[in-house]
């Protein structure tokens, strides 16, 4: 099944919302959810396909236009908050006077990145990543055990939603990727998401929200993520490609059919140096296309210098602009963006 893909390049003032009310600066056109479909502002199904700009601070000036020219209609953008990332990536500000809890320089870079994507007409999924908060690596101090940090995380999201609720092409808010708290079952993870949905909906009732399952966004746990807390929810899970590339397609389509809800893959990717990596990638992206499953490729640019890992571009100090492209991978992924 191939669903029609729609890209919008018009100003929000000229777009009618699904309700028929003209979009304005205070109420920009938004995506929505109808049954198992994500729908565009005109109410037509849209399959979101694009890249992750997932490595903090790597976006280049030409990237939005290049993504659009390749056929992308969306992008996934991070803010890293409370984690152990290298090179000063963590945006958490410990100054008690900063009520946003985000370092000003990091916020300025996030604003710039969101503006670049919005100006290009790419639907943005904004996610806040927290290695500590999600319990990564078995960390016992996380959002399920530390009430003070959980409250700060709520305030981060309240700040971001207020900041971007009137920004054109903000497509979805993805609360927290890859939860993996020790000793917390699916119901406990779902309860966290339901609480956070309420926090966001207290400020913005229109923009869709993305949630995923326990166990590091495992597709096998999708059933445990199902919620009735809100109707504008898009579900997600990870799809890093290993030895059996198509082993999760049935889990995704089965969950989507059983609950009549959309599923979009926040991260699909494979390490370039893996055996048969390109063949596996074609199988998975082809299956996504055949089943109308949206996706964001992990990742567009990666800050590491190893050409055999993830990333269509990788860092190379000997290159004129500091980046080296993998031409075969660029052609492969781009070939499925306009499917």
CSV table of C-alpha atoms in Angstrom, one decimal:
chain,number,residue,atom,x,y,z
A,1,UNK,CA,0.0,0.0,0.0
A,2,UNK,CA,1.4,3.4,-1.0
A,3,UNK,CA,-0.1,6.4,0.7
A,4,UNK,CA,0.1,9.8,-0.9
A,5,UNK,CA,2.8,12.0,0.5
A,6,UNK,CA,2.2,15.8,0.8
A,7,UNK,CA,4.7,18.6,1.2
A,8,UNK,CA,3.6,22.1,2.2
A,9,UNK,CA,5.5,25.1,1.1
A,10,UNK,CA,2.9,27.8,1.5
A,11,UNK,CA,2.7,30.4,4.3
A,12,UNK,CA,0.7,29.4,7.3
A,13,UNK,CA,-1.6,32.5,6.9
A,14,UNK,CA,-2.8,30.9,3.6
A,15,UNK,CA,-3.5,27.5,5.1
A,16,UNK,CA,-6.9,26.5,6.5
A,17,UNK,CA,-7.0,24.3,9.6
A,18,UNK,CA,-9.0,21.1,9.6
A,19,UNK,CA,-11.7,23.1,11.4
A,20,UNK,CA,-11.9,25.6,8.5
A,21,UNK,CA,-10.4,28.4,10.7
A,22,UNK,CA,-7.6,30.3,8.9
A,23,UNK,CA,-4.2,29.7,10.4
A,24,UNK,CA,-2.7,32.8,12.1
A,25,UNK,CA,0.5,33.7,13.9
A,26,UNK,CA,-1.3,32.6,17.1
A,27,UNK,CA,-2.7,29.4,15.6
A,28,UNK,CA,-0.4,28.0,12.9
A,29,UNK,CA,-1.4,25.1,10.8
A,30,UNK,CA,-0.8,21.8,12.6
A,31,UNK,CA,-0.8,18.1,11.9
A,32,UNK,CA,-3.4,16.0,13.5
A,33,UNK,CA,-4.4,12.4,14.0
A,34,UNK,CA,-7.3,10.6,12.3
A,35,UNK,CA,-7.6,6.9,13.1
A,36,UNK,CA,-4.4,5.2,12.0
A,37,UNK,CA,-3.3,8.3,9.9
A,38,UNK,CA,-1.3,11.4,10.7
A,39,UNK,CA,-3.1,14.0,8.7
A,40,UNK,CA,-2.0,17.3,7.3
A,41,UNK,CA,-3.8,20.7,7.9
A,42,UNK,CA,-6.2,20.0,5.1
A,43,UNK,CA,-7.1,16.6,6.7
A,44,UNK,CA,-5.3,14.4,4.1
A,45,UNK,CA,-3.1,11.5,5.2
A,46,UNK,CA,0.6,12.3,5.3
A,47,UNK,CA,3.4,9.8,5.7
A,48,UNK,CA,6.2,11.6,7.5
A,49,UNK,CA,9.6,10.7,6.1
A,50,UNK,CA,12.9,12.4,6.7
A,51,UNK,CA,16.2,12.5,8.7
A,52,UNK,CA,17.2,12.8,12.3
A,53,UNK,CA,19.3,15.9,12.8
A,54,UNK,CA,20.2,13.9,15.9
A,55,UNK,CA,23.9,14.8,16.6
A,56,UNK,CA,23.7,18.1,18.5
A,57,UNK,CA,25.1,21.1,16.7
A,58,UNK,CA,26.0,19.4,13.4
A,59,UNK,CA,23.3,20.9,11.2
A,60,UNK,CA,24.7,22.9,8.3
A,61,UNK,CA,23.1,25.8,6.4
A,62,UNK,CA,22.4,23.7,3.3
A,63,UNK,CA,20.8,20.7,5.1
A,64,UNK,CA,17.2,21.8,5.2
A,65,UNK,CA,17.1,22.6,1.5
A,66,UNK,CA,18.9,19.5,0.6
A,67,UNK,CA,16.5,17.4,2.7
A,68,UNK,CA,13.5,19.0,1.0
A,69,UNK,CA,15.0,18.6,-2.5
A,70,UNK,CA,15.5,14.9,-1.8
A,71,UNK,CA,11.8,14.5,-0.9
A,72,UNK,CA,11.8,14.8,2.9
A,73,UNK,CA,8.8,16.3,4.5
A,74,UNK,CA,9.8,16.1,8.1
A,75,UNK,CA,12.8,16.1,10.5
A,76,UNK,CA,13.5,15.0,14.1
A,77,UNK,CA,15.4,17.5,16.3
A,78,UNK,CA,16.8,16.9,19.7
A,79,UNK,CA,17.5,18.7,22.9
A,80,UNK,CA,19.8,16.8,25.2
A,81,UNK,CA,19.0,17.4,28.9
A,82,UNK,CA,20.5,15.7,32.0
A,83,UNK,CA,22.9,13.1,30.6
A,84,UNK,CA,26.6,12.2,30.2
A,85,UNK,CA,27.2,13.2,26.6
A,86,UNK,CA,30.7,14.3,25.5
A,87,UNK,CA,31.7,17.7,24.3
A,88,UNK,CA,29.3,19.8,26.3
A,89,UNK,CA,26.2,18.5,24.7
A,90,UNK,CA,24.1,18.4,27.9
A,91,UNK,CA,21.9,21.5,27.9
A,92,UNK,CA,20.8,21.3,31.5
A,93,UNK,CA,21.4,24.6,33.4
A,94,UNK,CA,21.8,24.1,37.2
A,95,UNK,CA,21.4,27.9,37.9
A,96,UNK,CA,18.3,28.1,40.1
A,97,UNK,CA,17.5,31.5,38.6
A,98,UNK,CA,17.0,30.0,35.1
A,99,UNK,CA,13.4,28.7,35.2
A,100,UNK,CA,13.7,27.1,31.8
A,101,UNK,CA,16.6,24.9,33.2
A,102,UNK,CA,18.2,25.1,29.7
A,103,UNK,CA,21.6,26.8,29.1
A,104,UNK,CA,21.1,30.0,27.1
A,105,UNK,CA,23.6,29.0,24.4
A,106,UNK,CA,21.9,25.7,23.9
A,107,UNK,CA,18.5,27.3,23.7
A,108,UNK,CA,19.8,29.7,21.1
A,109,UNK,CA,21.1,26.8,19.0
A,110,UNK,CA,17.8,25.0,19.4
A,111,UNK,CA,15.9,28.1,18.3
A,112,UNK,CA,18.2,28.3,15.2
A,113,UNK,CA,17.7,24.7,14.3
A,114,UNK,CA,14.0,24.8,14.7
A,115,UNK,CA,13.9,28.0,12.6
A,116,UNK,CA,15.9,26.4,9.8
A,117,UNK,CA,13.6,23.4,9.6
A,118,UNK,CA,10.4,25.5,9.9
A,119,UNK,CA,11.6,28.0,7.2
A,120,UNK,CA,12.1,25.0,4.8
A,121,UNK,CA,8.6,23.6,5.5
A,122,UNK,CA,9.8,20.5,7.2
A,123,UNK,CA,7.4,19.1,9.9
A,124,UNK,CA,9.4,19.1,13.1
A,125,UNK,CA,9.3,16.4,15.8
A,126,UNK,CA,11.0,17.9,18.8
A,127,UNK,CA,12.3,15.5,21.4
A,128,UNK,CA,14.0,16.0,24.7
A,129,UNK,CA,16.5,13.3,25.4
A,130,UNK,CA,17.7,12.5,28.9
A,131,UNK,CA,20.1,9.6,29.4
A,132,UNK,CA,19.8,10.0,33.2
A,133,UNK,CA,16.1,10.6,33.3
A,134,UNK,CA,15.2,7.6,31.1
A,135,UNK,CA,17.3,5.3,33.3
A,136,UNK,CA,19.9,4.5,30.6
A,137,UNK,CA,22.6,2.0,31.5
A,138,UNK,CA,20.8,0.9,34.7
A,139,UNK,CA,21.1,4.3,36.3
A,140,UNK,CA,19.0,4.3,39.5
A,141,UNK,CA,18.6,8.0,39.7
A,142,UNK,CA,15.9,8.7,37.0
A,143,UNK,CA,12.5,10.3,36.5
A,144,UNK,CA,10.8,7.4,38.3
A,145,UNK,CA,12.9,7.7,41.4
A,146,UNK,CA,13.9,11.4,41.6
A,147,UNK,CA,10.8,13.6,42.0
A,148,UNK,CA,12.8,16.9,41.9
A,149,UNK,CA,14.4,16.1,38.5
A,150,UNK,CA,11.0,14.9,37.2
A,151,UNK,CA,9.6,18.3,38.2
A,152,UNK,CA,12.4,20.1,36.4
A,153,UNK,CA,11.7,18.0,33.3
A,154,UNK,CA,8.1,19.0,33.4
A,155,UNK,CA,9.1,22.6,33.6
A,156,UNK,CA,11.5,22.2,30.6
A,157,UNK,CA,8.6,20.9,28.5
A,158,UNK,CA,6.3,23.6,29.7
A,159,UNK,CA,8.8,26.2,28.6
A,160,UNK,CA,9.4,24.6,25.2
A,161,UNK,CA,5.7,24.1,24.5
A,162,UNK,CA,5.0,27.8,25.3
A,163,UNK,CA,8.0,28.8,23.2
A,164,UNK,CA,7.1,26.8,20.1
A,165,UNK,CA,3.3,26.4,20.2
A,166,UNK,CA,2.9,29.2,17.7
A,167,UNK,CA,5.9,28.2,15.5
A,168,UNK,CA,5.0,27.1,12.0
A,169,UNK,CA,5.7,23.4,11.1
A,170,UNK,CA,6.1,22.2,14.6
A,171,UNK,CA,4.7,18.8,13.9
A,172,UNK,CA,4.9,16.9,17.2
A,173,UNK,CA,6.4,16.8,20.7
A,174,UNK,CA,8.2,13.6,21.5
A,175,UNK,CA,8.3,13.5,25.3
A,176,UNK,CA,11.2,11.2,26.2
A,177,UNK,CA,12.8,8.6,24.0
A,178,UNK,CA,14.0,5.1,25.0
A,179,UNK,CA,12.8,4.7,28.6
A,180,UNK,CA,14.6,1.9,30.3
A,181,UNK,CA,14.2,2.3,34.1
A,182,UNK,CA,15.1,-0.7,36.2
A,183,UNK,CA,12.2,-2.4,37.9
A,184,UNK,CA,9.5,-0.3,36.2
A,185,UNK,CA,7.0,-2.2,34.1
A,186,UNK,CA,5.1,-1.1,31.0
A,187,UNK,CA,2.3,0.3,33.1
A,188,UNK,CA,4.8,2.4,35.1
A,189,UNK,CA,6.3,3.9,31.9
A,190,UNK,CA,2.8,4.5,30.5
A,191,UNK,CA,1.8,6.3,33.7
A,192,UNK,CA,4.8,8.7,33.3
A,193,UNK,CA,3.8,9.5,29.7
A,194,UNK,CA,0.2,10.0,30.6
A,195,UNK,CA,1.3,12.5,33.3
A,196,UNK,CA,3.5,14.3,30.8
A,197,UNK,CA,0.7,14.4,28.2
A,198,UNK,CA,-1.4,16.3,30.8
A,199,UNK,CA,1.5,18.8,31.3
A,200,UNK,CA,1.8,19.5,27.6
A,201,UNK,CA,-2.0,19.6,27.1
A,202,UNK,CA,-2.3,22.2,29.8
A,203,UNK,CA,-0.5,24.6,27.4
A,204,UNK,CA,-1.1,23.2,23.8
A,205,UNK,CA,-4.1,21.1,23.0
A,206,UNK,CA,-3.4,20.9,19.2
A,207,UNK,CA,0.1,19.6,18.5
A,208,UNK,CA,0.3,15.8,18.3
A,209,UNK,CA,2.4,14.0,21.0
A,210,UNK,CA,4.7,11.1,20.3
A,211,UNK,CA,5.1,8.3,22.9
A,212,UNK,CA,6.9,5.0,22.8
A,213,UNK,CA,7.2,1.8,24.8
A,214,UNK,CA,9.3,0.6,27.6
A,215,UNK,CA,12.5,-1.4,27.2
A,216,UNK,CA,14.4,1.2,25.2
A,217,UNK,CA,11.5,1.9,22.8
A,218,UNK,CA,11.1,-1.8,22.0
A,219,UNK,CA,8.5,-2.5,19.2
A,220,UNK,CA,7.7,-5.7,21.2
A,221,UNK,CA,6.3,-3.5,24.0
A,222,UNK,CA,4.1,-1.3,21.9
A,223,UNK,CA,0.9,-2.8,23.4
A,224,UNK,CA,2.0,-1.6,26.8
A,225,UNK,CA,2.3,2.0,25.5
A,226,UNK,CA,-1.3,2.3,24.3
A,227,UNK,CA,-3.0,5.2,26.1
A,228,UNK,CA,-6.4,6.8,26.1
A,229,UNK,CA,-5.1,10.0,27.8
A,230,UNK,CA,-5.3,11.9,24.5
A,231,UNK,CA,-6.5,11.3,21.0
A,232,UNK,CA,-3.7,13.2,19.2
A,233,UNK,CA,-1.0,10.6,20.0
A,234,UNK,CA,1.5,9.1,17.5
A,235,UNK,CA,3.2,5.9,18.6
A,236,UNK,CA,6.8,5.1,17.9
A,237,UNK,CA,9.5,2.5,18.5
A,238,UNK,CA,13.2,2.0,17.5
A,239,UNK,CA,14.1,0.2,14.3
A,240,UNK,CA,17.8,-0.3,14.2
A,241,UNK,CA,18.5,-3.0,11.7
A,242,UNK,CA,20.2,-6.2,12.8
A,243,UNK,CA,20.3,-9.8,11.5
A,244,UNK,CA,16.6,-10.1,10.8
A,245,UNK,CA,15.6,-6.9,9.2
A,246,UNK,CA,11.8,-7.4,8.8
A,247,UNK,CA,11.2,-9.0,12.2
A,248,UNK,CA,9.3,-6.0,13.7
A,249,UNK,CA,7.0,-5.1,10.8
A,250,UNK,CA,4.2,-7.3,12.0
A,251,UNK,CA,4.4,-5.9,15.5
A,252,UNK,CA,4.0,-2.4,14.1
A,253,UNK,CA,1.2,-3.1,11.7
A,254,UNK,CA,-0.6,-5.3,14.2
A,255,UNK,CA,-0.6,-2.7,16.9
A,256,UNK,CA,-1.7,0.0,14.4
A,257,UNK,CA,-4.6,-2.1,13.2
A,258,UNK,CA,-5.7,-3.3,16.6
A,259,UNK,CA,-5.9,0.2,18.0
A,260,UNK,CA,-6.5,2.2,14.9
A,261,UNK,CA,-3.6,4.6,15.7
A,262,UNK,CA,-0.6,5.9,13.8
A,263,UNK,CA,2.9,4.4,14.3
A,264,UNK,CA,5.9,6.4,13.1
A,265,UNK,CA,9.5,5.2,13.5
A,266,UNK,CA,11.6,7.8,15.2
A,267,UNK,CA,14.9,6.1,14.4
A,268,UNK,CA,15.7,3.6,11.7
A,269,UNK,CA,19.2,2.9,10.7
A,270,UNK,CA,22.1,0.5,10.4
A,271,UNK,CA,25.9,0.8,10.8
A,272,UNK,CA,27.4,1.2,7.4
A,273,UNK,CA,30.1,-1.4,8.0
A,274,UNK,CA,27.6,-4.2,8.8
A,275,UNK,CA,27.4,-7.1,6.5
A,276,UNK,CA,24.8,-6.6,3.8
A,277,UNK,CA,23.9,-3.2,5.4
A,278,UNK,CA,22.6,-1.6,2.3
A,279,UNK,CA,20.5,-4.7,1.3
A,280,UNK,CA,19.0,-4.8,4.8
A,281,UNK,CA,18.2,-1.1,4.7
A,282,UNK,CA,16.4,-1.4,1.4
A,283,UNK,CA,14.3,-4.3,2.7
A,284,UNK,CA,13.2,-2.3,5.8
A,285,UNK,CA,12.6,1.0,4.0
A,286,UNK,CA,10.8,-0.9,1.2
A,287,UNK,CA,8.6,-2.5,3.8
A,288,UNK,CA,7.9,0.8,5.5
A,289,UNK,CA,6.8,2.2,2.1
A,290,UNK,CA,4.6,-0.8,1.3
A,291,UNK,CA,2.9,-0.5,4.7
A,292,UNK,CA,2.6,3.3,4.8
A,293,UNK,CA,4.9,3.6,7.9
A,294,UNK,CA,6.6,6.9,8.4
A,295,UNK,CA,10.2,7.1,9.5
A,296,UNK,CA,13.2,9.3,10.4
A,297,UNK,CA,16.6,7.9,9.3
A,298,UNK,CA,19.3,7.8,12.0
A,299,UNK,CA,21.1,10.0,11.3
A,300,UNK,CA,22.0,12.7,8.8
A,301,UNK,CA,25.3,13.9,10.2
A,302,UNK,CA,27.3,12.1,12.9
A,303,UNK,CA,30.0,13.8,14.9
A,304,UNK,CA,32.3,10.8,14.9
A,305,UNK,CA,35.0,10.1,12.3
A,306,UNK,CA,34.3,6.4,11.7
A,307,UNK,CA,32.7,5.9,8.2
A,308,UNK,CA,31.5,2.4,9.2
A,309,UNK,CA,29.0,3.5,11.8
A,310,UNK,CA,25.7,5.5,11.5
A,311,UNK,CA,25.4,8.7,9.6
A,312,UNK,CA,25.0,9.7,6.0
A,313,UNK,CA,27.7,12.3,6.6
A,314,UNK,CA,30.6,11.8,9.1
A,315,UNK,CA,33.2,14.2,10.5
A,316,UNK,CA,36.4,14.4,8.5
A,317,UNK,CA,38.9,17.1,9.5
A,318,UNK,CA,40.7,16.7,6.1
A,319,UNK,CA,37.5,17.6,4.1
A,320,UNK,CA,37.2,21.2,3.0
A,321,UNK,CA,34.0,21.8,5.1
A,322,UNK,CA,34.9,19.2,7.8
A,323,UNK,CA,32.4,16.6,6.5
A,324,UNK,CA,32.5,13.6,4.3
A,325,UNK,CA,29.4,12.1,2.6
A,326,UNK,CA,28.8,8.5,2.0
A,327,UNK,CA,27.4,8.8,-1.6
A,328,UNK,CA,25.8,5.3,-1.7
A,329,UNK,CA,24.0,5.8,1.5
A,330,UNK,CA,22.8,9.3,0.6
A,331,UNK,CA,21.4,7.9,-2.7
A,332,UNK,CA,19.8,4.9,-0.9
A,333,UNK,CA,18.0,6.8,1.8
A,334,UNK,CA,17.0,9.7,-0.4
A,335,UNK,CA,15.6,7.2,-2.9
A,336,UNK,CA,12.9,6.3,-0.3
A,337,UNK,CA,12.0,9.8,0.8
A,338,UNK,CA,9.9,10.6,-2.2
A,339,UNK,CA,8.2,7.1,-2.2
